[in-house]
XYZ file of C-alpha atoms in Angstrom:
560
model
C 65.397 26.683 62.795
C 66.495 24.151 60.024
C 62.727 23.275 59.314
C 61.861 27.133 59.017
C 64.656 27.490 56.364
C 63.302 24.733 54.347
C 59.826 26.366 54.596
C 61.306 29.684 53.273
C 63.073 28.014 50.375
C 60.076 25.977 49.400
C 57.973 29.108 49.499
C 60.285 31.139 47.300
C 60.571 28.133 44.888
C 56.819 27.940 44.627
C 56.518 31.672 43.932
C 59.298 31.488 41.340
C 60.589 34.933 42.260
C 64.050 35.852 41.011
C 65.133 39.186 42.821
C 67.101 41.925 41.241
C 70.256 43.515 42.749
C 69.851 46.001 45.530
C 68.406 49.034 43.760
C 69.905 51.512 46.179
C 73.565 50.644 45.569
C 75.556 53.257 43.460
C 76.093 52.285 39.773
C 79.668 51.376 39.569
C 79.649 50.887 35.736
C 78.177 48.954 32.817
C 76.187 45.841 33.860
C 78.163 43.121 32.042
C 74.952 41.026 32.066
C 73.636 42.809 29.072
C 75.063 43.880 25.910
C 75.503 47.525 24.908
C 72.026 48.807 23.610
C 69.837 46.252 25.458
C 69.025 49.106 27.767
C 68.587 52.585 26.326
C 67.202 55.695 28.097
C 65.973 58.818 26.208
C 65.930 61.835 28.539
C 65.501 65.598 28.299
C 68.652 66.557 26.439
C 67.569 70.124 25.621
C 70.085 71.521 28.019
C 73.590 71.150 26.841
C 76.641 71.721 29.061
C 79.582 70.541 27.151
C 80.774 69.179 23.673
C 83.478 66.822 22.757
C 84.643 65.589 19.223
C 85.691 62.036 18.996
C 86.619 59.798 16.102
C 83.314 59.048 14.865
C 80.905 61.092 17.148
C 80.234 64.614 18.364
C 79.319 63.968 22.068
C 76.968 66.385 23.807
C 76.823 66.495 27.581
C 73.431 67.287 28.791
C 71.181 67.355 31.912
C 69.733 63.854 30.566
C 72.904 61.999 29.659
C 75.348 62.053 26.602
C 73.977 62.345 23.307
C 76.047 61.057 20.040
C 75.863 62.339 16.797
C 77.535 60.456 14.170
C 79.144 63.011 11.778
C 80.025 60.629 8.986
C 76.377 59.326 8.711
C 74.741 62.616 9.870
C 72.425 60.813 12.233
C 71.999 60.165 15.954
C 73.039 56.996 17.751
C 71.491 56.101 21.003
C 72.622 58.066 24.010
C 74.757 57.140 27.089
C 72.848 57.392 30.326
C 72.683 55.303 33.574
C 71.221 52.618 31.463
C 74.612 52.378 29.692
C 76.545 52.332 33.044
C 76.954 56.085 33.787
C 76.605 56.951 37.437
C 73.831 59.578 36.873
C 72.421 61.493 33.891
C 73.426 64.929 34.983
C 76.435 65.743 32.907
C 78.719 68.508 34.111
C 81.444 68.336 31.542
C 82.858 65.787 29.048
C 86.182 65.242 27.110
C 87.669 62.946 24.573
C 91.117 61.714 24.775
C 92.804 61.415 21.522
C 95.782 59.564 22.995
C 93.711 56.763 24.364
C 90.282 57.170 22.511
C 88.579 57.107 25.939
C 85.640 59.323 26.655
C 85.510 61.037 29.908
C 82.450 62.563 31.679
C 81.957 64.212 35.046
C 78.439 63.829 36.490
C 76.760 65.107 39.548
C 78.260 62.205 41.641
C 81.243 60.769 39.689
C 83.864 60.725 37.222
C 82.985 58.304 34.486
C 85.426 56.674 31.820
C 84.097 54.822 28.718
C 86.342 52.227 26.859
C 85.104 51.835 23.296
C 86.816 48.467 22.768
C 84.925 46.866 25.734
C 81.808 49.080 25.414
C 81.976 49.590 29.170
C 81.723 52.441 31.551
C 83.572 52.743 34.870
C 82.562 55.167 37.632
C 84.926 56.755 40.276
C 82.633 58.427 42.769
C 83.784 61.975 43.963
C 82.660 61.252 47.605
C 85.043 58.137 47.748
C 87.935 60.184 46.340
C 87.530 62.833 49.106
C 87.418 65.896 46.911
C 84.034 67.009 47.160
C 85.118 69.971 49.363
C 86.759 71.559 46.325
C 83.444 72.075 44.539
C 82.530 71.116 41.018
C 84.900 69.887 38.469
C 84.714 72.566 35.621
C 87.317 71.147 33.096
C 89.089 68.012 31.918
C 92.595 68.006 30.370
C 94.890 65.359 29.051
C 98.580 64.757 28.636
C 100.310 61.824 27.034
C 99.827 59.818 30.475
C 97.478 61.430 32.719
C 93.980 63.117 32.953
C 93.763 66.318 34.903
C 90.617 67.801 36.490
C 90.185 71.457 37.370
C 87.774 72.193 40.250
C 85.945 75.433 40.641
C 88.200 76.568 43.559
C 91.338 76.335 41.181
C 92.705 73.071 42.549
C 94.067 70.499 40.096
C 93.896 66.671 40.589
C 94.970 63.996 38.240
C 95.000 60.234 37.680
C 96.133 57.801 34.995
C 94.646 58.366 31.578
C 92.743 55.114 31.810
C 91.185 56.077 35.237
C 92.018 55.504 38.778
C 92.566 57.309 42.111
C 92.899 61.085 42.186
C 95.970 62.708 43.334
C 96.990 66.396 43.736
C 98.540 67.542 40.414
C 102.296 67.584 40.124
C 103.174 69.835 37.173
C 106.575 68.053 37.076
C 105.023 64.649 36.694
C 105.456 64.576 32.989
C 106.325 68.050 32.149
C 103.973 68.191 29.127
C 101.350 70.628 28.333
C 97.710 69.874 29.220
C 95.114 69.889 26.498
C 91.933 71.289 28.142
C 88.201 70.810 27.582
C 85.315 71.924 29.698
C 84.810 75.495 30.524
C 87.826 76.568 28.403
C 85.353 75.589 25.439
C 82.937 78.465 26.622
C 81.782 80.612 23.670
C 84.340 83.560 23.059
C 84.380 86.011 20.394
C 81.909 87.128 17.956
C 79.236 84.974 16.334
C 78.647 84.921 12.539
C 75.386 86.371 11.245
C 73.583 83.066 11.305
C 70.413 82.422 9.384
C 67.886 79.878 11.079
C 64.762 78.067 10.264
C 61.485 80.170 10.016
C 60.227 81.118 13.380
C 63.806 81.327 14.880
C 66.298 84.077 15.199
C 69.984 84.113 16.251
C 70.939 87.205 18.266
C 74.554 88.299 18.166
C 74.888 88.128 21.908
C 74.850 84.542 21.642
C 71.051 83.673 22.116
C 68.439 81.936 20.156
C 64.964 83.370 20.182
C 61.718 81.969 18.620
C 58.552 83.874 17.551
C 56.997 82.755 20.895
C 59.724 84.768 22.637
C 61.414 81.932 24.140
C 65.181 82.582 24.586
C 67.825 79.989 24.996
C 71.546 81.165 25.426
C 74.537 79.306 23.894
C 76.402 77.425 26.578
C 79.122 75.914 24.525
C 80.629 75.777 20.914
C 83.194 73.781 19.246
C 84.754 74.364 15.790
C 86.088 71.298 13.749
C 88.290 71.277 10.638
C 85.264 70.939 8.142
C 84.137 74.432 8.915
C 81.424 73.283 11.118
C 80.526 74.765 14.585
C 78.885 72.266 17.083
C 76.908 74.379 19.385
C 75.052 73.699 22.580
C 72.230 75.719 24.131
C 70.337 75.907 27.406
C 66.859 75.045 26.383
C 66.870 74.407 22.736
C 69.383 71.609 22.575
C 72.236 70.933 20.082
C 72.787 72.849 16.836
C 74.957 72.679 13.881
C 76.396 75.695 12.279
C 77.958 76.011 8.851
C 80.410 79.034 9.091
C 80.710 79.264 5.289
C 76.979 79.434 4.467
C 76.063 81.053 7.806
C 73.376 78.620 8.456
C 72.513 77.436 12.020
C 70.360 74.245 12.060
C 68.712 72.412 15.059
C 69.583 68.920 15.784
C 66.626 68.065 17.760
C 66.808 64.874 19.850
C 65.233 63.547 23.040
C 62.285 64.362 25.130
C 60.821 67.797 25.614
C 60.122 67.026 29.241
C 61.775 64.448 31.441
C 58.989 62.971 33.467
C 57.173 60.113 31.649
C 53.987 58.389 32.744
C 52.275 58.081 29.386
C 53.559 56.181 26.223
C 51.447 55.234 23.094
C 52.645 53.842 19.740
C 51.078 54.713 16.360
C 52.115 53.415 12.948
C 54.933 55.723 12.654
C 56.331 56.479 15.976
C 55.950 57.182 19.693
C 54.022 59.577 21.807
C 55.373 60.514 25.228
C 53.809 62.757 27.910
C 54.036 63.017 31.751
C 53.474 64.966 34.790
C 55.672 68.066 34.235
C 55.186 71.505 35.563
C 53.729 74.371 33.341
C 56.126 77.174 33.104
C 56.716 79.952 30.596
C 60.556 79.866 30.373
C 62.140 77.615 27.841
C 65.296 77.791 30.153
C 63.315 75.859 32.911
C 64.191 72.215 32.970
C 60.571 71.817 34.275
C 58.923 73.070 31.321
C 56.129 70.878 30.242
C 55.338 69.663 26.818
C 54.505 66.416 24.717
C 56.912 64.556 22.632
C 56.383 62.736 19.331
C 59.204 60.614 17.947
C 58.670 59.784 14.288
C 60.758 56.710 13.934
C 60.328 56.576 10.185
C 61.597 60.033 9.572
C 63.765 60.158 12.952
C 62.189 63.607 13.749
C 61.422 64.724 17.093
C 58.253 67.055 17.443
C 57.186 68.937 20.509
C 53.621 70.092 21.468
C 53.144 72.665 24.216
C 49.589 73.375 25.610
C 50.489 77.142 26.171
C 50.398 77.510 22.300
C 47.593 74.867 21.333
C 44.121 76.000 22.726
C 42.627 72.613 22.779
C 45.444 70.756 24.500
C 44.305 71.479 27.978
C 47.511 70.702 29.869
C 50.920 69.021 29.303
C 50.394 66.996 32.417
C 49.191 63.753 30.927
C 48.136 60.588 32.902
C 47.719 58.226 30.013
C 47.716 58.078 26.183
C 45.882 55.990 23.815
C 46.036 55.842 20.011
C 43.200 54.630 17.865
C 43.380 55.043 14.029
C 44.284 58.580 13.505
C 43.393 60.029 16.985
C 45.559 60.367 19.924
C 43.547 60.486 23.298
C 45.477 62.222 26.044
C 43.902 61.665 29.626
C 44.898 64.600 31.752
C 43.827 65.973 35.068
C 41.804 68.765 33.361
C 39.760 66.765 30.839
C 40.394 64.810 27.736
C 42.465 66.165 24.699
C 42.213 64.519 21.452
C 44.688 65.053 18.472
C 43.539 64.002 14.934
C 46.970 63.474 13.313
C 45.359 63.211 9.837
C 43.682 66.565 10.221
C 46.408 68.186 12.362
C 43.524 69.321 14.809
C 43.050 69.130 18.627
C 39.850 68.885 20.348
C 39.115 68.832 24.094
C 36.218 67.356 26.298
C 35.453 68.497 29.843
C 32.672 68.266 32.316
C 31.136 71.024 30.262
C 30.666 68.441 27.489
C 29.187 65.759 29.781
C 32.174 64.087 31.393
C 31.604 63.015 35.026
C 35.125 64.454 36.124
C 37.918 66.282 34.462
C 40.708 64.132 36.186
C 40.905 61.571 33.539
C 42.932 58.339 34.176
C 42.482 56.246 31.060
C 40.865 55.886 27.743
C 39.967 52.641 25.880
C 38.557 52.434 22.318
C 36.212 49.658 21.102
C 34.231 49.538 17.773
C 34.321 53.280 17.318
C 33.430 54.137 20.979
C 35.762 55.740 23.433
C 35.492 54.773 27.134
C 36.728 57.281 29.412
C 37.938 56.358 33.104
C 37.997 59.255 35.530
C 37.757 60.086 39.190
C 33.977 60.225 38.672
C 33.627 56.907 37.147
C 33.188 55.798 33.667
C 31.815 57.487 30.407
C 31.648 56.873 26.799
C 31.091 58.704 23.470
C 31.132 57.790 19.682
C 34.443 59.029 18.109
C 32.767 59.999 14.670
C 30.568 62.378 16.780
C 33.554 64.548 17.949
C 33.601 68.061 16.567
C 29.894 67.848 15.669
C 26.693 68.914 17.528
C 25.456 65.406 17.789
C 28.137 64.512 20.313
C 26.657 62.841 23.412
C 28.818 61.643 26.495
C 26.816 59.051 28.407
C 27.338 57.333 31.723
C 28.551 53.772 32.174
C 27.698 51.629 35.199
C 25.194 53.977 36.782
C 25.480 55.722 40.075
C 27.230 52.678 41.760
C 30.312 53.280 39.435
C 29.991 57.077 39.380
C 30.938 57.152 43.172
C 34.210 55.469 42.521
C 37.506 56.362 40.848
C 38.346 54.213 37.772
C 42.079 54.050 37.703
C 42.642 51.893 34.639
C 40.474 50.063 32.077
C 40.977 47.262 29.641
C 38.656 45.804 26.915
C 38.762 42.132 26.216
C 36.412 41.190 23.390
C 32.917 42.552 24.628
C 34.010 42.738 28.229
C 35.316 46.216 29.873
C 37.301 45.607 32.905
C 37.644 48.498 35.484
C 40.121 49.006 38.049
C 38.469 50.909 40.862
C 39.052 51.833 44.537
C 36.469 49.249 45.631
C 37.298 46.394 43.562
C 36.906 45.075 39.977
C 34.000 46.315 37.769
C 33.210 44.381 34.645
C 30.921 45.891 31.973
C 29.330 43.709 29.067
C 29.278 46.111 26.121
C 26.936 44.239 23.998
C 24.406 43.780 26.863
C 24.977 47.135 28.441
C 25.094 45.391 31.814
C 27.792 45.374 34.499
C 28.788 45.104 38.158
C 31.394 44.528 40.695
C 33.063 41.261 40.870
C 32.381 39.475 44.160
C 34.134 36.153 43.751
C 35.880 35.577 47.204
C 38.850 33.907 45.504
C 39.605 37.293 43.793
C 40.397 40.836 45.380
C 37.063 41.556 46.432
C 36.521 45.043 47.723
C 40.221 45.905 47.363
C 41.755 48.975 45.627
C 42.776 47.836 41.997
C 45.542 49.947 40.473
C 46.174 48.284 37.235
C 44.493 45.991 34.636
C 45.686 44.194 31.491
C 44.449 41.474 29.447
C 45.662 38.737 26.839
C 43.328 36.440 25.159
C 41.177 34.843 27.717
C 43.265 36.203 30.695
C 42.796 39.217 32.748
C 45.414 40.381 35.114
C 44.801 42.772 38.060
C 47.424 44.711 39.961
C 46.226 45.366 43.612
C 47.572 46.367 46.995
C 48.357 42.799 47.779
C 50.096 41.788 44.504
C 48.919 40.391 41.184
C 45.688 38.435 40.690
C 45.128 36.704 37.243
C 41.661 35.590 36.041
C 40.926 33.155 33.141
C 37.608 34.083 31.621
C 37.110 30.854 29.715
C 37.809 28.543 32.730
C 36.102 31.059 35.010
C 38.681 30.637 37.537
C 41.472 32.470 39.311
C 44.952 31.296 38.460
C 47.111 29.952 41.199
C 50.965 30.311 42.070
C 53.190 31.400 40.550
C 51.142 33.472 38.161
C 49.294 34.802 41.184
C 51.961 36.735 43.029
C 51.650 38.082 46.666
C 55.480 38.886 47.032
C 55.305 42.077 45.152
C 55.233 44.730 48.003
C 54.981 47.769 45.735
C 52.425 50.152 44.149
C 51.517 48.764 40.703
C 50.998 51.728 38.293
C 50.423 49.787 35.021
C 50.652 46.357 33.465
C 51.160 44.767 30.081
C 50.704 41.204 28.807
C 51.589 39.039 25.709
C 52.099 35.412 25.005
C 55.594 35.547 26.450
C 55.371 37.470 29.545
C 53.449 39.701 31.937
C 54.861 43.037 33.026
C 54.177 45.114 36.088
C 55.401 48.766 36.410
C 55.637 49.611 40.136
C 57.299 52.305 42.395
C 60.107 49.647 43.156
C 61.098 48.862 39.600
C 59.466 46.352 37.150
C 58.493 42.746 37.572
C 58.100 40.250 34.654
C 56.572 36.796 34.743
C 58.339 34.493 32.308
C 55.405 32.251 31.109
C 57.719 29.538 29.829
C 59.863 29.355 32.990
C 56.931 30.342 35.324
C 59.133 32.718 37.235
C 59.071 36.345 38.213
C 62.175 38.649 37.482
C 62.710 41.891 39.104
C 64.368 44.826 37.079
C 65.895 47.894 38.891
C 68.134 50.867 38.161
C 71.119 48.276 38.512
C 69.797 46.489 35.451
C 69.224 49.539 33.342
C 65.958 51.253 34.270
C 66.366 55.218 34.273
C 64.553 55.136 37.615
C 62.923 52.544 40.181
C 59.588 54.451 40.073
C 58.073 53.276 36.876
C 54.812 54.709 35.898
C 54.286 53.554 32.375
C 54.924 50.082 30.387
C 54.299 49.386 26.860
C 55.299 46.281 24.823
C 56.632 46.580 21.426
C 57.628 43.204 20.069
C 60.968 42.014 21.264
C 61.159 45.324 23.087
C 59.334 46.899 26.051
C 59.200 50.746 26.932
C 59.107 52.114 30.620
C 58.414 55.626 31.595
C 60.110 56.879 34.827
C 60.471 60.486 36.219
C 64.005 60.343 34.679
C 62.982 59.626 31.003
C 61.837 56.989 28.575
C 63.594 53.506 28.891
C 63.729 50.914 26.102
C 64.698 47.273 26.892
C 65.544 44.497 24.403
C 63.816 41.868 26.670
C 63.811 39.017 24.025
C 67.605 38.668 23.512
C 67.905 34.908 22.641
C 71.513 34.750 24.008
C 70.402 35.996 27.520
C 68.679 34.384 30.381
C 67.327 36.591 33.031
C-alpha cells in the first residue's frame, strides 16, 4: 500500500497538476486568495429587481448580479456577482444600511452582506437557516442594531446589522422603527411626462416602448435629493430620470443575452455572442442578441437578428475579427459585419458553403477559411458583396465527410480539429491530409486547437497533445496532459501559458513552473461550463452560460 501511494504521488508530481477547490460546494463568500476585481463577471443585467442608494454608488439588483453606478463620476464600476463572492447572480432585493455602510442582498439561495472596508462578501444560505418554508424575502429593513427581513407570507425575521443567524422578529427588541427597502420601493403614484431618446416612448402606465413595439414595465424607482429618479425596468435595464427637465435616459450596461460561447476583440472593444433562444418579447430573459462593448466610449450596443436581415441568427458558435470585418459562425450559415460600412452580409449553402452549421472562421492573407459540419471552405474577403465571389472546397472529399470543429492557422499551415483526427493543410502548396503519427492522437475526435510560434496544441477526448512543428515531435509531460477528464471546447496560448476551456472549469499550464492549475466557480468563474476563452494581455476572458468573466491572471503578487 505504501509503494502504491508513492507511485500516485510521483505521478501527480510528474503531471504537475494543481487541483482547484471542489466546484460543487456552495460559495460561502469572497475568495480571499484574490483581490477584489481579479475576477469580474458581466452578465445579463437588463432585468432590474431592486435599487439601493449608497454613499458613492447607486446599486441595481438584477437577474445577472448587482450593477454599480458611481453617481459622482457618472460612470459604471464593475458589478458584484458570484465572481465577487455572491452566492448566486439572481438578485431578489438589495438594501444599503446607512448605519453600518453595509450592502445587503437577497439572492435565489442566500442572504449576502458586503463589507466595503474589507471588500468581502459573506453569504448566509436560507436552507441552513430553516426559513425557506416562508417563501421569498420581499423586503429588507434596518434599525440601529438589526436587519429585518420580510417574507412574502408576512413573517418577519431579523439578525444583527452585521449579519448572522436569523431569529423571529421581536418588536420589543429595540423599540425603533424599521427603515424598509425592497417591495416598499415599488413604483407608486403618477409618472412625469418623460421625454426619451428617438425611437423610445414612455407610457404613463409605467411602461417603456420602442419603435419595434418592445415593451418593458418599470419595476422599481428611487428618488434622491438631487431631483434624480433612478429607475429599473424588466427588459430594458436601468434608467435615469431628471424630474426637472422630464428627461429619461438609458444607462445601458451588461450583456443583451446571458449565454456566452463566442468572444472576439477588435481595436476598440469586445464582441460577445452565444446560444440564446430567439423570442419576440423583450421581457423574456431568453431573448437572443449580440453585444458589442466599446471600451473606448464605454457604450454597450446590441444587435438582434429579428431586425437585421443578414444577421441570420443570434445563436453564434464562434466570432472572428479581421480588419473591419466581424465573422459570426452560426448554425444557419455565416454572417459578416463590416463595421466601417455598418453593413451585414450572409453566406449559406446557396452561396457555396458545404454546410450551414459553421463552427469556426480563420483569416489568412485576405482569405477566410470556414469550418463547418461539412468540412472546410474558403473565399476571398474582397469578393464579398460582388458577383465574383467564389466559395471553394478545401481538403477534397476526405474532409468533406467530417465535421471540422475548430481551426487554427500557424504561418502557412492550417490545422483542423475533426471527428477523425488532425487534418493539416498547407496553404501555399494547396495540399493536405490527416496526421498519422502514432505518437499523436491518431483517429481521435479533436475538439479544439490553438497555436503559438512553432507549437500547436490539441484538445482531445483523452486530454491535451502539444506538437512542435520545428522539432517535428510531440511534447511530453507535463505539457502533454492526460489528467483532464473533461470536454475541451476551446484553447488559447501565449508565451506565458496555455488555457483550456472545458465543461469542468478552466485548466492553465504555467510554462515557467511547468504545472497545470484548475479554476472553477470557487475561484471566480461565472460557471463551470466554459465554452470560450480569449487572451487579452494580462487578462483572459471566459464565456459561460452565466455570462462573460474577466480574470486578471498575471497579478505579480499572486501565485496560483
